[in-house]
């Protein structure tokens, strides 16, 4: 009891005297342990990319994916506890289907984000439940609204972004992304930068192996959310490997 | 004074629509204002025994390398040509197309379910798409189930597309009856269009794509002349190995020069 929470960290429904809810902060810690996940919004497309850390050589390549399709043109990337993330994805799919049933059109990403973040937030209010140990990045593109990007935190707060990151190397990825001009970025540039960032922020000393995963929604994908689409996937991996080699040779000098 | 407002000539409207009441379509024996639609009456409850807003014929043809489904763009309200710019043929995914005749509301509700299925299909992220035979079979189950509850979906559906790279064409109706063929039609089209297409494919030879679209054009023309629930505007859904597309609306050729010679109507 004399360590960090000192009794105020056992319930999500109780504040600590200095105004914090420790359960939410612990959920944030769960996200920080996860492989890095980024989302980037360009001129006419949007890309999600994931550093999927391989915990065992016995897994198949596509096992434990962190990018999911929620509706035709909506993708979600998950940083944090994968099991929690899958449940959130299921909720998002239900909300998208519910909207479709009522209005016979795809849910605008802003509304989906509001619905899912209200759900995530509800899990920070009661002593009987724990918050979700996930950070959820939502991406979509359509003809009317263009590319859209939102992120939901374990606390249930959500914002729209030009580019966002979660997981182990959140800070490093953000620093890389701040160098870029997203408003005028083409899909090809977006994809190459996504590959570059994920390969650069991967820490070979802590986790030796990872699997690069990405998805794309844009006009080029006919407005569909596509996981590891060709030829973009290869483009991303190539520019990622090139960036990494350059970085390594810098270190040798 | 107003209690005897017989200055309204009710006789003038006899058999026509009455304000505040449902309209009884000509040709149906049931009086829908009798109040026995869903309440169990002497002979049980009595529902969905006639369609309300309807589409007429749909015609489907296989050709070498694909399938085509055509239907005009009319949804009727009884004999009234109520909605004249409505698609009745649809792309379901890159391998499947459908066309619907019968009660259009029933079709719209069914299509919502189908569209949701396609979204669920995509969520698997395995690039595997539903194929037409699966949809065809699913429709037989849905429609047969509804007929078994004596509450049928009043539909006649044509399902087409590419099944494992081979053209597929099938027909399902409101009782769940189903068959596959090289050419299928619904409603009036069964009488007027089927013989016209069969004439062209008599030797068991499939048509080419352009021949198929020509024969469909001819069918839509004949149906426009002879079917009082048809209009001159039609759309065509096409499925090939390259994918699916809905084309149109097209306008049917019409020639009314003969009309002046017709006497006695």
JSON list of N, CA, C and O in Angstrom, two decimals, chain B residues 69-113:
[
{"chain": "B", "resi": 69, "resn": "UNK", "atom": "N", "xyz": [-28.30, -8.88, -66.38]},
{"chain": "B", "resi": 69, "resn": "UNK", "atom": "CA", "xyz": [-29.67, -8.83, -65.86]},
{"chain": "B", "resi": 69, "resn": "UNK", "atom": "C", "xyz": [-30.24, -7.46, -66.18]},
{"chain": "B", "resi": 69, "resn": "UNK", "atom": "O", "xyz": [-29.60, -6.44, -65.90]},
{"chain": "B", "resi": 70, "resn": "UNK", "atom": "N", "xyz": [-31.44, -7.44, -66.78]},
{"chain": "B", "resi": 70, "resn": "UNK", "atom": "CA", "xyz": [-32.06, -6.16, -67.14]},
{"chain": "B", "resi": 70, "resn": "UNK", "atom": "C", "xyz": [-33.43, -6.03, -66.49]},
{"chain": "B", "resi": 70, "resn": "UNK", "atom": "O", "xyz": [-34.14, -7.02, -66.31]},
{"chain": "B", "resi": 71, "resn": "UNK", "atom": "N", "xyz": [-33.78, -4.80, -66.13]},
{"chain": "B", "resi": 71, "resn": "UNK", "atom": "CA", "xyz": [-35.13, -4.50, -65.64]},
{"chain": "B", "resi": 71, "resn": "UNK", "atom": "C", "xyz": [-35.40, -3.04, -65.91]},
{"chain": "B", "resi": 71, "resn": "UNK", "atom": "O", "xyz": [-34.47, -2.23, -65.93]},
{"chain": "B", "resi": 72, "resn": "UNK", "atom": "N", "xyz": [-36.66, -2.69, -66.11]},
{"chain": "B", "resi": 72, "resn": "UNK", "atom": "CA", "xyz": [-36.95, -1.27, -66.32]},
{"chain": "B", "resi": 72, "resn": "UNK", "atom": "C", "xyz": [-36.90, -0.52, -64.99]},
{"chain": "B", "resi": 72, "resn": "UNK", "atom": "O", "xyz": [-36.81, -1.13, -63.93]},
{"chain": "B", "resi": 73, "resn": "UNK", "atom": "N", "xyz": [-36.94, 0.82, -65.08]},
{"chain": "B", "resi": 73, "resn": "UNK", "atom": "CA", "xyz": [-36.70, 1.63, -63.88]},
{"chain": "B", "resi": 73, "resn": "UNK", "atom": "C", "xyz": [-37.99, 2.08, -63.20]},
{"chain": "B", "resi": 73, "resn": "UNK", "atom": "O", "xyz": [-38.02, 3.10, -62.54]},
{"chain": "B", "resi": 74, "resn": "UNK", "atom": "N", "xyz": [-39.05, 1.29, -63.37]},
{"chain": "B", "resi": 74, "resn": "UNK", "atom": "CA", "xyz": [-40.34, 1.69, -62.82]},
{"chain": "B", "resi": 74, "resn": "UNK", "atom": "C", "xyz": [-40.70, 0.90, -61.57]},
{"chain": "B", "resi": 74, "resn": "UNK", "atom": "O", "xyz": [-40.52, -0.31, -61.52]},
{"chain": "B", "resi": 75, "resn": "UNK", "atom": "N", "xyz": [-41.20, 1.61, -60.58]},
{"chain": "B", "resi": 75, "resn": "UNK", "atom": "CA", "xyz": [-41.87, 0.94, -59.46]},
{"chain": "B", "resi": 75, "resn": "UNK", "atom": "C", "xyz": [-43.30, 1.48, -59.44]},
{"chain": "B", "resi": 75, "resn": "UNK", "atom": "O", "xyz": [-43.52, 2.68, -59.29]},
{"chain": "B", "resi": 76, "resn": "UNK", "atom": "N", "xyz": [-44.27, 0.58, -59.63]},
{"chain": "B", "resi": 76, "resn": "UNK", "atom": "CA", "xyz": [-45.68, 0.96, -59.76]},
{"chain": "B", "resi": 76, "resn": "UNK", "atom": "C", "xyz": [-46.38, 0.93, -58.42]},
{"chain": "B", "resi": 76, "resn": "UNK", "atom": "O", "xyz": [-46.00, 0.18, -57.51]},
{"chain": "B", "resi": 77, "resn": "UNK", "atom": "N", "xyz": [-47.44, 1.73, -58.31]},
{"chain": "B", "resi": 77, "resn": "UNK", "atom": "CA", "xyz": [-48.34, 1.65, -57.17]},
{"chain": "B", "resi": 77, "resn": "UNK", "atom": "C", "xyz": [-49.68, 1.22, -57.75]},
{"chain": "B", "resi": 77, "resn": "UNK", "atom": "O", "xyz": [-50.42, 2.05, -58.28]},
{"chain": "B", "resi": 78, "resn": "UNK", "atom": "N", "xyz": [-49.96, -0.06, -57.69]},
{"chain": "B", "resi": 78, "resn": "UNK", "atom": "CA", "xyz": [-51.11, -0.57, -58.41]},
{"chain": "B", "resi": 78, "resn": "UNK", "atom": "C", "xyz": [-50.88, -0.38, -59.90]},
{"chain": "B", "resi": 78, "resn": "UNK", "atom": "O", "xyz": [-49.84, -0.75, -60.42]},
{"chain": "B", "resi": 79, "resn": "UNK", "atom": "N", "xyz": [-51.83, 0.28, -60.58]},
{"chain": "B", "resi": 79, "resn": "UNK", "atom": "CA", "xyz": [-51.63, 0.52, -62.01]},
{"chain": "B", "resi": 79, "resn": "UNK", "atom": "C", "xyz": [-50.99, 1.88, -62.26]},
{"chain": "B", "resi": 79, "resn": "UNK", "atom": "O", "xyz": [-50.73, 2.24, -63.40]},
{"chain": "B", "resi": 80, "resn": "UNK", "atom": "N", "xyz": [-50.74, 2.62, -61.19]},
{"chain": "B", "resi": 80, "resn": "UNK", "atom": "CA", "xyz": [-50.12, 3.94, -61.33]},
{"chain": "B", "resi": 80, "resn": "UNK", "atom": "C", "xyz": [-48.61, 3.80, -61.50]},
{"chain": "B", "resi": 80, "resn": "UNK", "atom": "O", "xyz": [-47.97, 3.09, -60.73]},
{"chain": "B", "resi": 81, "resn": "UNK", "atom": "N", "xyz": [-48.06, 4.46, -62.52]},
{"chain": "B", "resi": 81, "resn": "UNK", "atom": "CA", "xyz": [-46.61, 4.43, -62.73]},
{"chain": "B", "resi": 81, "resn": "UNK", "atom": "C", "xyz": [-45.98, 5.41, -61.74]},
{"chain": "B", "resi": 81, "resn": "UNK", "atom": "O", "xyz": [-45.61, 6.53, -62.09]},
{"chain": "B", "resi": 82, "resn": "UNK", "atom": "N", "xyz": [-45.86, 5.01, -60.48]},
{"chain": "B", "resi": 82, "resn": "UNK", "atom": "CA", "xyz": [-45.59, 5.94, -59.38]},
{"chain": "B", "resi": 82, "resn": "UNK", "atom": "C", "xyz": [-44.15, 6.44, -59.35]},
{"chain": "B", "resi": 82, "resn": "UNK", "atom": "O", "xyz": [-43.90, 7.62, -59.29]},
{"chain": "B", "resi": 83, "resn": "UNK", "atom": "N", "xyz": [-43.16, 5.53, -59.35]},
{"chain": "B", "resi": 83, "resn": "UNK", "atom": "CA", "xyz": [-41.74, 5.92, -59.25]},
{"chain": "B", "resi": 83, "resn": "UNK", "atom": "C", "xyz": [-41.02, 5.51, -60.53]},
{"chain": "B", "resi": 83, "resn": "UNK", "atom": "O", "xyz": [-40.86, 4.33, -60.79]},
{"chain": "B", "resi": 84, "resn": "UNK", "atom": "N", "xyz": [-40.60, 6.51, -61.32]},
{"chain": "B", "resi": 84, "resn": "UNK", "atom": "CA", "xyz": [-40.15, 6.19, -62.67]},
{"chain": "B", "resi": 84, "resn": "UNK", "atom": "C", "xyz": [-38.63, 6.26, -62.83]},
{"chain": "B", "resi": 84, "resn": "UNK", "atom": "O", "xyz": [-38.13, 6.20, -63.94]},
{"chain": "B", "resi": 85, "resn": "UNK", "atom": "N", "xyz": [-37.91, 6.41, -61.73]},
{"chain": "B", "resi": 85, "resn": "UNK", "atom": "CA", "xyz": [-36.45, 6.48, -61.83]},
{"chain": "B", "resi": 85, "resn": "UNK", "atom": "C", "xyz": [-35.82, 5.67, -60.71]},
{"chain": "B", "resi": 85, "resn": "UNK", "atom": "O", "xyz": [-35.06, 6.19, -59.89]},
{"chain": "B", "resi": 86, "resn": "UNK", "atom": "N", "xyz": [-36.15, 4.40, -60.65]},
{"chain": "B", "resi": 86, "resn": "UNK", "atom": "CA", "xyz": [-35.69, 3.54, -59.57]},
{"chain": "B", "resi": 86, "resn": "UNK", "atom": "C", "xyz": [-34.91, 2.36, -60.16]},
{"chain": "B", "resi": 86, "resn": "UNK", "atom": "O", "xyz": [-35.39, 1.70, -61.07]},
{"chain": "B", "resi": 87, "resn": "UNK", "atom": "N", "xyz": [-33.73, 2.13, -59.62]},
{"chain": "B", "resi": 87, "resn": "UNK", "atom": "CA", "xyz": [-32.96, 0.96, -60.07]},
{"chain": "B", "resi": 87, "resn": "UNK", "atom": "C", "xyz": [-33.60, -0.30, -59.51]},
{"chain": "B", "resi": 87, "resn": "UNK", "atom": "O", "xyz": [-33.92, -0.35, -58.32]},
{"chain": "B", "resi": 88, "resn": "UNK", "atom": "N", "xyz": [-33.72, -1.32, -60.36]},
{"chain": "B", "resi": 88, "resn": "UNK", "atom": "CA", "xyz": [-34.19, -2.63, -59.85]},
{"chain": "B", "resi": 88, "resn": "UNK", "atom": "C", "xyz": [-33.15, -3.72, -60.09]},
{"chain": "B", "resi": 88, "resn": "UNK", "atom": "O", "xyz": [-33.39, -4.88, -59.76]},
{"chain": "B", "resi": 89, "resn": "UNK", "atom": "N", "xyz": [-32.04, -3.34, -60.71]},
{"chain": "B", "resi": 89, "resn": "UNK", "atom": "CA", "xyz": [-30.91, -4.29, -60.82]},
{"chain": "B", "resi": 89, "resn": "UNK", "atom": "C", "xyz": [-29.74, -3.71, -60.04]},
{"chain": "B", "resi": 89, "resn": "UNK", "atom": "O", "xyz": [-29.52, -2.50, -60.04]},
{"chain": "B", "resi": 90, "resn": "UNK", "atom": "N", "xyz": [-29.00, -4.58, -59.36]},
{"chain": "B", "resi": 90, "resn": "UNK", "atom": "CA", "xyz": [-27.95, -4.10, -58.46]},
{"chain": "B", "resi": 90, "resn": "UNK", "atom": "C", "xyz": [-26.69, -4.94, -58.52]},
{"chain": "B", "resi": 90, "resn": "UNK", "atom": "O", "xyz": [-26.74, -6.14, -58.76]},
{"chain": "B", "resi": 91, "resn": "UNK", "atom": "N", "xyz": [-25.59, -4.23, -58.26]},
{"chain": "B", "resi": 91, "resn": "UNK", "atom": "CA", "xyz": [-24.33, -4.90, -58.00]},
{"chain": "B", "resi": 91, "resn": "UNK", "atom": "C", "xyz": [-24.29, -5.24, -56.52]},
{"chain": "B", "resi": 91, "resn": "UNK", "atom": "O", "xyz": [-24.53, -4.37, -55.69]},
{"chain": "B", "resi": 92, "resn": "UNK", "atom": "N", "xyz": [-24.03, -6.49, -56.20]},
{"chain": "B", "resi": 92, "resn": "UNK", "atom": "CA", "xyz": [-23.90, -6.89, -54.79]},
{"chain": "B", "resi": 92, "resn": "UNK", "atom": "C", "xyz": [-22.44, -6.89, -54.38]},
{"chain": "B", "resi": 92, "resn": "UNK", "atom": "O", "xyz": [-22.06, -6.35, -53.37]},
{"chain": "B", "resi": 93, "resn": "UNK", "atom": "N", "xyz": [-21.59, -7.52, -55.19]},
{"chain": "B", "resi": 93, "resn": "UNK", "atom": "CA", "xyz": [-20.15, -7.37, -55.02]},
{"chain": "B", "resi": 93, "resn": "UNK", "atom": "C", "xyz": [-19.51, -7.59, -56.39]},
{"chain": "B", "resi": 93, "resn": "UNK", "atom": "O", "xyz": [-20.22, -7.53, -57.41]},
{"chain": "B", "resi": 94, "resn": "UNK", "atom": "N", "xyz": [-18.21, -7.83, -56.44]},
{"chain": "B", "resi": 94, "resn": "UNK", "atom": "CA", "xyz": [-17.54, -7.93, -57.74]},
{"chain": "B", "resi": 94, "resn": "UNK", "atom": "C", "xyz": [-17.89, -9.23, -58.48]},
{"chain": "B", "resi": 94, "resn": "UNK", "atom": "O", "xyz": [-17.49, -9.42, -59.61]},
{"chain": "B", "resi": 95, "resn": "UNK", "atom": "N", "xyz": [-18.59, -10.13, -57.82]},
{"chain": "B", "resi": 95, "resn": "UNK", "atom": "CA", "xyz": [-18.93, -11.39, -58.46]},
{"chain": "B", "resi": 95, "resn": "UNK", "atom": "C", "xyz": [-20.43, -11.62, -58.61]},
{"chain": "B", "resi": 95, "resn": "UNK", "atom": "O", "xyz": [-20.86, -12.58, -59.25]},
{"chain": "B", "resi": 96, "resn": "UNK", "atom": "N", "xyz": [-21.23, -10.77, -58.00]},
{"chain": "B", "resi": 96, "resn": "UNK", "atom": "CA", "xyz": [-22.67, -11.05, -57.91]},
{"chain": "B", "resi": 96, "resn": "UNK", "atom": "C", "xyz": [-23.52, -9.86, -58.30]},
{"chain": "B", "resi": 96, "resn": "UNK", "atom": "O", "xyz": [-23.24, -8.73, -57.89]},
{"chain": "B", "resi": 97, "resn": "UNK", "atom": "N", "xyz": [-24.57, -10.12, -59.08]},
{"chain": "B", "resi": 97, "resn": "UNK", "atom": "CA", "xyz": [-25.58, -9.10, -59.40]},
{"chain": "B", "resi": 97, "resn": "UNK", "atom": "C", "xyz": [-26.97, -9.68, -59.15]},
{"chain": "B", "resi": 97, "resn": "UNK", "atom": "O", "xyz": [-27.14, -10.91, -59.21]},
{"chain": "B", "resi": 98, "resn": "UNK", "atom": "N", "xyz": [-27.95, -8.80, -58.87]},
{"chain": "B", "resi": 98, "resn": "UNK", "atom": "CA", "xyz": [-29.32, -9.27, -58.72]},
{"chain": "B", "resi": 98, "resn": "UNK", "atom": "C", "xyz": [-30.29, -8.31, -59.37]},
{"chain": "B", "resi": 98, "resn": "UNK", "atom": "O", "xyz": [-29.99, -7.14, -59.59]},
{"chain": "B", "resi": 99, "resn": "UNK", "atom": "N", "xyz": [-31.48, -8.83, -59.66]},
{"chain": "B", "resi": 99, "resn": "UNK", "atom": "CA", "xyz": [-32.58, -8.01, -60.13]},
{"chain": "B", "resi": 99, "resn": "UNK", "atom": "C", "xyz": [-33.82, -8.44, -59.38]},
{"chain": "B", "resi": 99, "resn": "UNK", "atom": "O", "xyz": [-33.95, -9.61, -59.01]},
{"chain": "B", "resi": 100, "resn": "UNK", "atom": "N", "xyz": [-34.73, -7.48, -59.13]},
{"chain": "B", "resi": 100, "resn": "UNK", "atom": "CA", "xyz": [-35.90, -7.82, -58.32]},
{"chain": "B", "resi": 100, "resn": "UNK", "atom": "C", "xyz": [-37.20, -7.37, -58.97]},
{"chain": "B", "resi": 100, "resn": "UNK", "atom": "O", "xyz": [-37.31, -6.22, -59.42]},
{"chain": "B", "resi": 101, "resn": "UNK", "atom": "N", "xyz": [-38.16, -8.28, -59.01]},
{"chain": "B", "resi": 101, "resn": "UNK", "atom": "CA", "xyz": [-39.53, -7.94, -59.38]},
{"chain": "B", "resi": 101, "resn": "UNK", "atom": "C", "xyz": [-40.42, -8.24, -58.19]},
{"chain": "B", "resi": 101, "resn": "UNK", "atom": "O", "xyz": [-40.01, -8.95, -57.28]},
{"chain": "B", "resi": 102, "resn": "UNK", "atom": "N", "xyz": [-41.64, -7.70, -58.20]},
{"chain": "B", "resi": 102, "resn": "UNK", "atom": "CA", "xyz": [-42.53, -7.93, -57.06]},
{"chain": "B", "resi": 102, "resn": "UNK", "atom": "C", "xyz": [-42.54, -6.75, -56.13]},
{"chain": "B", "resi": 102, "resn": "UNK", "atom": "O", "xyz": [-42.26, -5.63, -56.55]},
{"chain": "B", "resi": 103, "resn": "UNK", "atom": "N", "xyz": [-42.83, -7.00, -54.87]},
{"chain": "B", "resi": 103, "resn": "UNK", "atom": "CA", "xyz": [-42.98, -5.90, -53.90]},
{"chain": "B", "resi": 103, "resn": "UNK", "atom": "C", "xyz": [-41.64, -5.24, -53.62]},
{"chain": "B", "resi": 103, "resn": "UNK", "atom": "O", "xyz": [-40.72, -5.88, -53.10]},
{"chain": "B", "resi": 104, "resn": "UNK", "atom": "N", "xyz": [-41.55, -3.95, -53.95]},
{"chain": "B", "resi": 104, "resn": "UNK", "atom": "CA", "xyz": [-40.25, -3.30, -53.87]},
{"chain": "B", "resi": 104, "resn": "UNK", "atom": "C", "xyz": [-39.81, -3.05, -52.43]},
{"chain": "B", "resi": 104, "resn": "UNK", "atom": "O", "xyz": [-38.63, -3.06, -52.12]},
{"chain": "B", "resi": 105, "resn": "UNK", "atom": "N", "xyz": [-40.77, -2.84, -51.55]},
{"chain": "B", "resi": 105, "resn": "UNK", "atom": "CA", "xyz": [-40.44, -2.65, -50.13]},
{"chain": "B", "resi": 105, "resn": "UNK", "atom": "C", "xyz": [-39.81, -3.92, -49.55]},
{"chain": "B", "resi": 105, "resn": "UNK", "atom": "O", "xyz": [-38.81, -3.85, -48.82]},
{"chain": "B", "resi": 106, "resn": "UNK", "atom": "N", "xyz": [-40.37, -5.06, -49.90]},
{"chain": "B", "resi": 106, "resn": "UNK", "atom": "CA", "xyz": [-39.79, -6.33, -49.46]},
{"chain": "B", "resi": 106, "resn": "UNK", "atom": "C", "xyz": [-38.36, -6.45, -49.96]},
{"chain": "B", "resi": 106, "resn": "UNK", "atom": "O", "xyz": [-37.46, -6.89, -49.24]},
{"chain": "B", "resi": 107, "resn": "UNK", "atom": "N", "xyz": [-38.15, -6.04, -51.21]},
{"chain": "B", "resi": 107, "resn": "UNK", "atom": "CA", "xyz": [-36.81, -6.13, -51.76]},
{"chain": "B", "resi": 107, "resn": "UNK", "atom": "C", "xyz": [-35.83, -5.20, -51.04]},
{"chain": "B", "resi": 107, "resn": "UNK", "atom": "O", "xyz": [-34.71, -5.59, -50.72]},
{"chain": "B", "resi": 108, "resn": "UNK", "atom": "N", "xyz": [-36.28, -3.97, -50.77]},
{"chain": "B", "resi": 108, "resn": "UNK", "atom": "CA", "xyz": [-35.39, -3.03, -50.10]},
{"chain": "B", "resi": 108, "resn": "UNK", "atom": "C", "xyz": [-34.95, -3.56, -48.74]},
{"chain": "B", "resi": 108, "resn": "UNK", "atom": "O", "xyz": [-33.80, -3.43, -48.35]},
{"chain": "B", "resi": 109, "resn": "UNK", "atom": "N", "xyz": [-35.89, -4.15, -48.03]},
{"chain": "B", "resi": 109, "resn": "UNK", "atom": "CA", "xyz": [-35.54, -4.67, -46.71]},
{"chain": "B", "resi": 109, "resn": "UNK", "atom": "C", "xyz": [-34.57, -5.85, -46.83]},
{"chain": "B", "resi": 109, "resn": "UNK", "atom": "O", "xyz": [-33.63, -5.98, -46.06]},
{"chain": "B", "resi": 110, "resn": "UNK", "atom": "N", "xyz": [-34.79, -6.68, -47.85]},
{"chain": "B", "resi": 110, "resn": "UNK", "atom": "CA", "xyz": [-33.90, -7.82, -48.08]},
{"chain": "B", "resi": 110, "resn": "UNK", "atom": "C", "xyz": [-32.51, -7.33, -48.48]},
{"chain": "B", "resi": 110, "resn": "UNK", "atom": "O", "xyz": [-31.50, -7.87, -48.05]},
{"chain": "B", "resi": 111, "resn": "UNK", "atom": "N", "xyz": [-32.48, -6.29, -49.29]},
{"chain": "B", "resi": 111, "resn": "UNK", "atom": "CA", "xyz": [-31.18, -5.81, -49.79]},
{"chain": "B", "resi": 111, "resn": "UNK", "atom": "C", "xyz": [-30.34, -5.23, -48.66]},
{"chain": "B", "resi": 111, "resn": "UNK", "atom": "O", "xyz": [-29.12, -5.34, -48.67]},
{"chain": "B", "resi": 112, "resn": "UNK", "atom": "N", "xyz": [-30.99, -4.63, -47.67]},
{"chain": "B", "resi": 112, "resn": "UNK", "atom": "CA", "xyz": [-30.24, -4.14, -46.51]},
{"chain": "B", "resi": 112, "resn": "UNK", "atom": "C", "xyz": [-29.49, -5.29, -45.86]},
{"chain": "B", "resi": 112, "resn": "UNK", "atom": "O", "xyz": [-28.33, -5.16, -45.49]},
{"chain": "B", "resi": 113, "resn": "UNK", "atom": "N", "xyz": [-30.17, -6.42, -45.71]},
{"chain": "B", "resi": 113, "resn": "UNK", "atom": "CA", "xyz": [-29.51, -7.58, -45.10]},
{"chain": "B", "resi": 113, "resn": "UNK", "atom": "C", "xyz": [-28.35, -8.06, -45.96]},
{"chain": "B", "resi": 113, "resn": "UNK", "atom": "O", "xyz": [-27.29, -8.41, -45.44]}
]
